[in-house]
Coordinates of C-alpha atoms in Angstrom, one line a residue:
Chain A
M25 CA 14.9 21.0 7.0
R26 CA 15.7 23.9 4.6
I27 CA 17.6 26.4 7.0
P28 CA 17.8 30.7 5.7
K29 CA 21.5 31.4 5.8
H30 CA 20.9 34.5 6.3
I31 CA 18.5 35.7 8.8
A32 CA 18.1 39.8 11.2
V33 CA 17.3 40.0 14.4
I34 CA 15.0 43.0 15.2
P35 CA 15.2 42.9 19.6
D36 CA 12.9 44.9 20.3
G37 CA 11.6 45.1 23.7
N38 CA 13.6 45.2 26.3
R39 CA 12.0 48.8 27.3
R40 CA 8.5 47.2 27.9
W41 CA 10.7 44.4 29.2
A42 CA 12.8 47.0 32.0
K43 CA 9.3 48.4 33.4
S44 CA 7.4 45.0 33.8
A45 CA 10.6 43.6 35.5
G46 CA 10.3 47.2 37.7
L47 CA 13.2 48.8 35.9
E48 CA 13.8 52.0 34.6
K49 CA 13.5 51.5 31.1
H50 CA 17.5 52.3 30.2
E51 CA 18.3 49.3 31.9
G52 CA 16.2 47.4 29.5
Y53 CA 19.3 46.7 26.8
N54 CA 22.0 45.5 28.9
H55 CA 19.0 43.1 30.2
G56 CA 19.9 42.6 25.4
L57 CA 23.7 40.7 25.8
D58 CA 22.7 37.5 26.4
P59 CA 20.0 37.2 23.6
G60 CA 22.6 38.2 21.6
L61 CA 25.1 36.0 21.8
L62 CA 22.8 33.2 22.3
F63 CA 21.0 34.2 18.9
L64 CA 24.9 34.0 17.4
K65 CA 25.2 30.4 19.3
L66 CA 21.9 28.9 17.6
C67 CA 22.9 30.2 14.3
R68 CA 25.6 28.2 14.4
K69 CA 24.3 25.5 15.8
Y70 CA 21.9 25.1 13.2
G71 CA 23.9 25.8 9.9
V72 CA 22.6 29.4 9.4
E73 CA 25.7 31.2 7.6
E74 CA 25.5 35.6 8.0
V75 CA 23.7 37.0 11.2
T76 CA 22.5 41.0 10.7
Y77 CA 21.6 42.2 14.0
Y78 CA 20.0 45.7 14.3
G79 CA 21.7 47.3 16.9
F80 CA 19.6 51.1 16.2
T81 CA 19.1 54.5 14.5
T82 CA 19.0 57.2 13.4
D83 CA 15.4 57.4 15.1
N84 CA 16.4 56.1 17.9
C85 CA 18.9 58.9 18.9
K86 CA 16.6 61.6 19.1
R87 CA 14.7 59.3 22.9
P88 CA 16.1 60.5 26.0
K89 CA 20.0 60.7 26.8
A90 CA 20.0 58.4 29.8
Q91 CA 18.5 55.7 26.7
V92 CA 21.5 56.8 23.7
E93 CA 23.5 56.3 26.1
A94 CA 22.9 52.8 27.1
F95 CA 21.8 51.4 24.1
S96 CA 24.8 52.7 23.0
K97 CA 26.5 50.8 25.6
A98 CA 25.3 47.8 24.8
C99 CA 25.7 47.5 21.1
V100 CA 29.9 48.3 21.7
E101 CA 29.5 45.2 24.5
A102 CA 27.3 43.5 22.6
V103 CA 30.1 43.8 19.5
K104 CA 33.2 43.1 21.8
L105 CA 31.2 39.9 22.9
I106 CA 30.9 38.7 19.7
E107 CA 33.9 38.9 18.4
D108 CA 35.7 37.1 20.7
D109 CA 33.3 34.2 18.7
N110 CA 35.4 34.0 15.8
V111 CA 32.7 35.4 14.1
S112 CA 33.4 38.1 9.9
L113 CA 32.3 40.5 11.7
L114 CA 30.7 44.3 11.0
V115 CA 29.8 47.4 11.2
V116 CA 27.9 49.4 9.4
G117 CA 26.2 52.2 9.9
N118 CA 26.6 56.3 10.2
T119 CA 30.3 56.9 11.1
E120 CA 29.6 61.2 10.5
S121 CA 28.3 61.9 13.2
D122 CA 27.8 62.5 17.2
C123 CA 25.4 58.7 17.8
F124 CA 28.3 56.5 16.3
P125 CA 30.3 55.2 19.2
P126 CA 34.3 55.7 18.2
E127 CA 35.2 52.1 19.6
L128 CA 33.6 51.0 17.3
L129 CA 34.8 52.4 14.0
P130 CA 37.7 50.1 13.4
Y131 CA 34.9 47.0 12.8
T132 CA 33.5 48.9 10.4
T133 CA 35.9 47.0 7.7
R134 CA 34.8 43.6 7.9
T135 CA 36.9 41.4 10.0
H136 CA 38.4 37.4 10.1
S137 CA 37.2 37.9 5.8
D138 CA 39.1 35.0 5.2
S139 CA 38.1 32.6 7.9
G140 CA 35.2 31.4 6.5
D141 CA 33.2 31.4 9.7
I142 CA 29.4 32.7 10.0
K143 CA 29.4 36.7 9.1
A144 CA 27.9 38.7 11.6
N145 CA 27.2 42.5 10.6
F146 CA 26.3 44.4 13.3
L147 CA 24.2 47.7 11.9
V148 CA 24.7 50.4 14.3
N149 CA 23.6 54.2 14.0
Y150 CA 22.3 53.3 11.3
G151 CA 19.1 55.2 8.6
W152 CA 18.0 53.9 5.4
E153 CA 18.0 56.7 3.7
W154 CA 21.0 57.0 5.0
D155 CA 22.6 53.9 2.7
L156 CA 20.1 54.9 0.5
G157 CA 21.3 58.2 -0.1
A158 CA 24.6 58.1 -2.5
M159 CA 23.1 55.9 -5.0
H160 CA 23.9 56.4 -8.5
T161 CA 22.2 54.6 -10.6
D162 CA 21.2 54.2 -14.4
T163 CA 20.2 50.7 -14.3
K164 CA 17.5 48.0 -13.0
N165 CA 20.2 45.8 -13.1
R166 CA 20.3 44.3 -9.7
K167 CA 23.6 43.7 -8.7
S168 CA 24.9 47.3 -9.6
I169 CA 21.3 49.1 -7.1
Y170 CA 23.4 47.0 -4.4
D171 CA 27.0 48.1 -5.8
S172 CA 25.5 51.7 -4.8
L173 CA 24.6 50.7 -1.4
R174 CA 26.8 52.2 1.9
S175 CA 25.3 48.3 3.0
K176 CA 26.6 46.7 0.3
D177 CA 28.7 44.3 2.3
I178 CA 25.4 42.9 3.4
S179 CA 23.7 40.4 1.9
R180 CA 20.3 39.0 1.0
I181 CA 17.5 38.4 4.8
D182 CA 16.1 35.3 4.5
L183 CA 14.3 35.4 7.2
V184 CA 14.0 38.5 9.3
I185 CA 13.2 37.8 13.0
R186 CA 11.4 40.2 15.0
L187 CA 10.6 40.0 18.9
G188 CA 8.5 42.2 20.7
G189 CA 4.9 42.5 19.2
R190 CA 5.0 44.2 16.4
S191 CA 4.8 43.3 12.4
R192 CA 6.8 45.6 10.5
L193 CA 10.5 46.3 9.5
S194 CA 11.6 49.7 10.7
G195 CA 13.9 50.3 8.1
L196 CA 15.6 47.4 8.3
L197 CA 17.7 47.2 4.8
P198 CA 15.0 47.9 2.6
V199 CA 16.7 46.1 -0.5
Q200 CA 18.6 43.8 1.7
S201 CA 14.6 42.6 2.4
V202 CA 12.4 42.6 -0.2
Y203 CA 12.6 39.1 -0.4
A204 CA 12.4 38.8 3.5
D205 CA 9.9 36.3 4.8
I206 CA 9.4 38.1 8.1
F207 CA 8.4 35.8 11.8
C208 CA 7.1 38.0 14.3
L209 CA 6.9 36.9 19.0
D210 CA 5.3 38.6 21.0
D211 CA 7.9 38.7 23.7
M212 CA 10.3 41.1 23.8
W213 CA 13.9 40.4 22.7
P214 CA 15.2 39.7 27.6
D215 CA 13.3 37.1 27.6
F216 CA 14.1 35.7 23.7
N217 CA 15.0 31.5 24.4
E218 CA 15.4 28.3 21.9
D219 CA 12.4 27.9 21.4
H220 CA 12.3 31.1 20.0
F221 CA 14.3 30.3 17.7
L222 CA 13.0 26.8 16.8
A223 CA 9.4 28.7 16.2
A224 CA 11.1 30.5 13.7
L225 CA 13.2 27.9 12.3
N226 CA 10.3 25.6 11.5
W227 CA 7.9 28.7 10.0
Y228 CA 10.8 29.5 7.8
N229 CA 10.3 25.5 6.7
G230 CA 7.0 26.0 5.7
Q231 CA 6.7 28.6 3.7
D232 CA 7.2 27.9 -0.2
I233 CA 10.1 30.6 -2.4
T234 CA 9.6 32.4 -5.2
L235 CA 11.2 35.5 -5.6
G236 CA 8.5 36.1 -7.2
G237 CA 8.6 33.6 -9.9
Chain B
M2 CA -10.0 55.0 16.4
R3 CA -6.3 55.0 14.4
I4 CA -7.1 54.7 10.5
P5 CA -4.4 54.4 8.2
K6 CA -4.0 57.2 5.6
H7 CA -2.9 54.9 3.6
I8 CA -3.6 51.4 3.1
A9 CA -1.4 48.8 0.3
V10 CA -2.4 46.0 -0.4
I11 CA -1.4 42.2 -1.6
P12 CA -3.9 40.5 -3.5
D13 CA -2.0 37.2 -2.9
G14 CA -2.5 33.7 -3.0
N15 CA -5.7 33.7 -6.7
R16 CA -3.2 30.9 -7.7
R17 CA -4.1 28.8 -4.9
W18 CA -7.9 29.7 -4.7
A19 CA -8.5 28.0 -8.3
K20 CA -7.2 24.8 -7.6
S21 CA -9.2 24.2 -5.0
A22 CA -11.8 25.5 -6.6
G23 CA -11.0 23.4 -9.2
L24 CA -10.3 26.1 -11.7
E25 CA -6.4 25.7 -13.2
K26 CA -4.9 28.7 -11.9
H27 CA -4.2 30.9 -13.8
E28 CA -8.5 30.8 -13.7
G29 CA -7.9 32.2 -10.2
Y30 CA -7.5 36.0 -11.7
N31 CA -10.3 36.6 -12.5
H32 CA -11.9 35.8 -8.5
G33 CA -9.9 38.8 -7.6
L34 CA -11.8 42.0 -8.9
D35 CA -14.8 41.9 -7.0
P36 CA -12.6 41.7 -4.0
G37 CA -10.7 44.4 -5.3
L38 CA -13.6 46.0 -5.8
L39 CA -14.9 45.8 -2.3
F40 CA -11.5 46.8 -0.9
L41 CA -11.5 50.0 -2.0
K42 CA -15.1 50.8 -1.3
L43 CA -14.2 49.9 2.2
C44 CA -10.8 51.8 2.5
R45 CA -13.8 55.3 1.2
K46 CA -16.0 54.3 4.0
Y47 CA -13.4 53.9 6.7
G48 CA -11.4 56.4 5.6
V49 CA -8.8 55.4 4.3
E50 CA -6.9 58.1 2.0
E51 CA -4.9 56.2 0.3
V52 CA -4.8 52.4 -1.8
T53 CA -1.7 50.5 -2.8
Y54 CA -2.8 47.7 -5.5
Y55 CA 0.1 44.9 -6.1
G56 CA -1.2 44.4 -9.3
F57 CA 1.7 41.8 -10.5
T58 CA 6.0 42.3 -11.1
T59 CA 8.3 42.0 -13.5
D60 CA 9.3 39.1 -12.1
N61 CA 5.3 37.6 -12.1
C62 CA 6.4 38.0 -16.0
K63 CA 9.0 35.4 -15.8
R64 CA 5.9 32.4 -15.0
P65 CA 4.2 30.2 -18.1
K66 CA 2.2 32.2 -20.9
A67 CA -0.9 31.4 -19.7
Q68 CA -1.6 32.7 -16.0
V69 CA 0.9 36.6 -17.3
E70 CA -2.5 37.0 -20.5
A71 CA -4.0 35.8 -17.4
F72 CA -2.9 38.1 -15.1
S73 CA -2.1 41.0 -17.5
K74 CA -5.4 40.8 -18.6
A75 CA -7.7 41.0 -15.0
C76 CA -5.2 44.2 -14.0
V77 CA -6.5 46.1 -17.4
E78 CA -10.0 45.3 -16.4
A79 CA -9.3 46.1 -12.3
V80 CA -8.1 49.7 -13.6
K81 CA -10.8 49.9 -15.6
L82 CA -13.0 48.3 -12.7
I83 CA -12.2 51.8 -10.8
E84 CA -11.2 54.4 -12.7
D85 CA -14.8 54.2 -13.1
D86 CA -15.2 54.2 -9.4
N87 CA -14.4 58.3 -9.4
V88 CA -11.1 57.8 -8.1
S89 CA -7.8 59.4 -8.3
L90 CA -6.4 56.6 -10.2
L91 CA -2.5 55.9 -10.7
V92 CA -0.3 53.1 -12.7
V93 CA 2.4 52.4 -12.1
G94 CA 4.6 50.1 -14.0
N95 CA 7.8 49.6 -16.3
T96 CA 6.1 50.3 -19.5
E97 CA 9.5 50.1 -22.1
S98 CA 9.0 46.5 -21.6
D99 CA 6.9 43.9 -23.9
C100 CA 4.6 42.7 -19.4
F101 CA 3.1 46.0 -19.6
P102 CA -0.6 46.6 -21.7
P103 CA -0.7 49.2 -23.6
E104 CA -4.5 50.2 -22.0
L105 CA -2.8 50.8 -19.4
L106 CA -0.4 53.7 -21.0
P107 CA -3.5 56.4 -20.3
Y108 CA -3.1 55.8 -16.7
T109 CA 0.4 56.5 -15.5
T110 CA -0.2 60.0 -15.6
R111 CA -3.0 60.9 -12.4
T112 CA -6.4 61.3 -13.2
H113 CA -9.1 63.0 -11.7
S114 CA -5.3 65.1 -9.9
D115 CA -7.7 68.1 -8.3
S116 CA -10.6 66.2 -7.2
G117 CA -10.1 65.6 -3.6
D118 CA -11.6 61.8 -3.9
I119 CA -9.9 59.6 -3.1
K120 CA -6.5 58.7 -4.2
A121 CA -6.0 55.1 -5.5
N122 CA -2.9 53.4 -7.4
F123 CA -2.0 50.5 -8.9
L124 CA 1.3 48.0 -10.2
V125 CA 1.8 47.0 -12.7
N126 CA 4.7 45.5 -14.2
Y127 CA 6.6 46.7 -10.9
G128 CA 9.7 46.0 -10.3
W129 CA 11.9 47.4 -7.4
E130 CA 15.1 47.5 -8.3
W131 CA 12.9 49.5 -11.3
D132 CA 12.2 52.1 -9.2
L133 CA 15.3 52.1 -7.3
G134 CA 16.5 51.6 -10.7
A135 CA 16.9 56.0 -11.8
M136 CA 18.4 57.2 -8.2
H137 CA 21.1 59.9 -7.6
T138 CA 21.4 61.3 -4.6
D139 CA 24.0 62.8 -2.5
T140 CA 22.1 63.1 0.2
K141 CA 20.5 61.6 4.0
N142 CA 17.7 63.7 3.3
R143 CA 14.2 61.3 3.5
K144 CA 12.6 64.0 0.6
S145 CA 15.3 63.9 -1.9
I146 CA 14.6 59.6 -1.8
Y147 CA 11.5 59.4 -2.2
D148 CA 12.0 62.9 -5.4
S149 CA 14.6 59.9 -6.8
L150 CA 12.0 56.9 -6.9
R151 CA 10.1 56.7 -10.1
S152 CA 7.7 55.7 -7.5
K153 CA 7.8 59.0 -6.2
D154 CA 3.6 60.3 -6.4
I155 CA 2.9 56.6 -3.7
S156 CA 3.2 58.3 -0.6
R157 CA 4.3 56.4 2.4
I158 CA 2.6 53.1 3.2
D159 CA 0.8 52.8 7.1
L160 CA -0.6 49.3 6.8
V161 CA 0.0 47.1 3.8
I162 CA -2.5 43.5 4.2
R163 CA -1.4 41.1 2.7
L164 CA -4.3 37.2 1.8
G165 CA -2.7 33.7 0.7
G166 CA -0.9 32.9 4.2
R167 CA 3.2 34.8 3.5
S168 CA 4.8 37.4 5.3
R169 CA 7.4 39.2 3.1
L170 CA 6.6 42.1 1.3
S171 CA 7.9 40.1 -2.5
G172 CA 9.4 44.0 -3.4
L173 CA 6.6 46.2 -2.5
L174 CA 7.4 49.9 -2.8
P175 CA 10.8 49.5 -0.3
V176 CA 10.6 54.2 0.1
Q177 CA 7.3 53.2 1.3
S178 CA 6.7 50.2 2.7
V179 CA 10.6 51.5 6.2
Y180 CA 7.1 51.9 8.7
A181 CA 4.5 49.8 7.7
D182 CA 2.7 47.7 9.8
I183 CA 2.4 44.3 7.9
F184 CA -0.7 42.5 9.3
C185 CA -1.5 39.2 7.2
L186 CA -3.6 37.2 7.0
D187 CA -4.2 33.1 5.8
D188 CA -7.4 33.2 3.2
M189 CA -6.6 33.9 -0.4
W190 CA -7.3 37.5 -1.7
P191 CA -10.8 35.8 -3.6
D192 CA -11.8 34.9 0.0
F193 CA -11.8 38.4 1.0
N194 CA -14.3 40.1 2.9
E195 CA -15.4 43.1 5.1
D196 CA -14.0 40.6 7.6
H197 CA -10.8 39.9 6.8
F198 CA -10.5 43.9 6.6
L199 CA -12.0 45.2 9.8
A200 CA -9.0 42.7 11.9
A201 CA -6.6 44.7 10.2
L202 CA -8.4 48.1 10.8
N203 CA -8.4 46.4 14.9
W204 CA -5.1 45.0 15.0
Y205 CA -3.4 48.6 13.2
N206 CA -5.4 50.1 15.9
G207 CA -3.6 48.3 18.7
Q208 CA 0.0 48.9 17.5
D209 CA 1.7 52.3 18.5
I210 CA 3.6 54.1 15.8
T211 CA 6.6 54.8 16.3
L212 CA 8.4 55.8 13.2
G213 CA 11.4 54.1 15.5
G214 CA 11.8 57.3 18.0

């Protein structure tokens, strides 16, 4: 079976899940923590080498205060839970704004970088325009373009898994995603389980790789 | 009904279609011309303001010579057919390589730009790394990032329609596609018809617009 080296996950649907469970919208984020740990466990089990979580974006911070506080707090907890799981961890996002949780500053350089363990990237207060906003390049050489991204420590994505019924990238790492296969599920992120993961892997296994060739 | 302002189409599957029709792979591209005209006609009929065709990429040029010649010729013919259809036409791609058909050079500045008619963009010998390869920006301001793209005359995409069974962007305009809804069809591009188009519009109509907010 062809296993993707790098999977990014868009954990969408927390608010809709909360509403359907009779909770306040912002209460959904907390229910996204366990699925995040399960996702990492499954990536390890099936030999995925790198995972990227789409935490929250600069745009998301325009939402009501209760929601911003809730997803920010959930991201801090998620990063700390993942850290305990002995990964090579990196948080990527715009640290120069009030929306960036100060507790996550220590993770903006990669931890355990020599361990050879699975790499886990967490996008926190990320924006595609922030990512591409410092580019100085006079070349069509791919490596030099990668090197001028603010997210340069995150590698090319093979598979994007999106929960929550939408079929879009929503600004996720535009350069790393150029050749990614995109797999969308209707279920909401708090309901993520191993069956979803296996469905994604099986689907990915049936795709060809051409990279345009 | 919510109609997308700008639709991009990825007309994939010409070679697989040709094979299943008992033809040589490269013979498929010619059968993609009529669907291209139909697509434009349908966009006009339903009030779409801008369309982008993913013609071929710099990577595609690494394919066998018979195929490169065939899709290059088909693109030249497509552009000329579309030109006769009174559109505001623009060809975007790397003109500084042998793969760029010289017949299309006159179209690299927009024609009929004041007509107010539908805009049609054609990506010819396009590469995402070419597009992003001249960026000089020290800002996270979206407009300044757009303005530093080589494809800056192509606006934000609302809906991507991909024929041919894959679910990926394959390097299509990474910046313009950041919020695009992506609709994939299993049928091959030469079989494209109005039902496909209506399925895409109906699906798009059911999506929410959040732009991350």
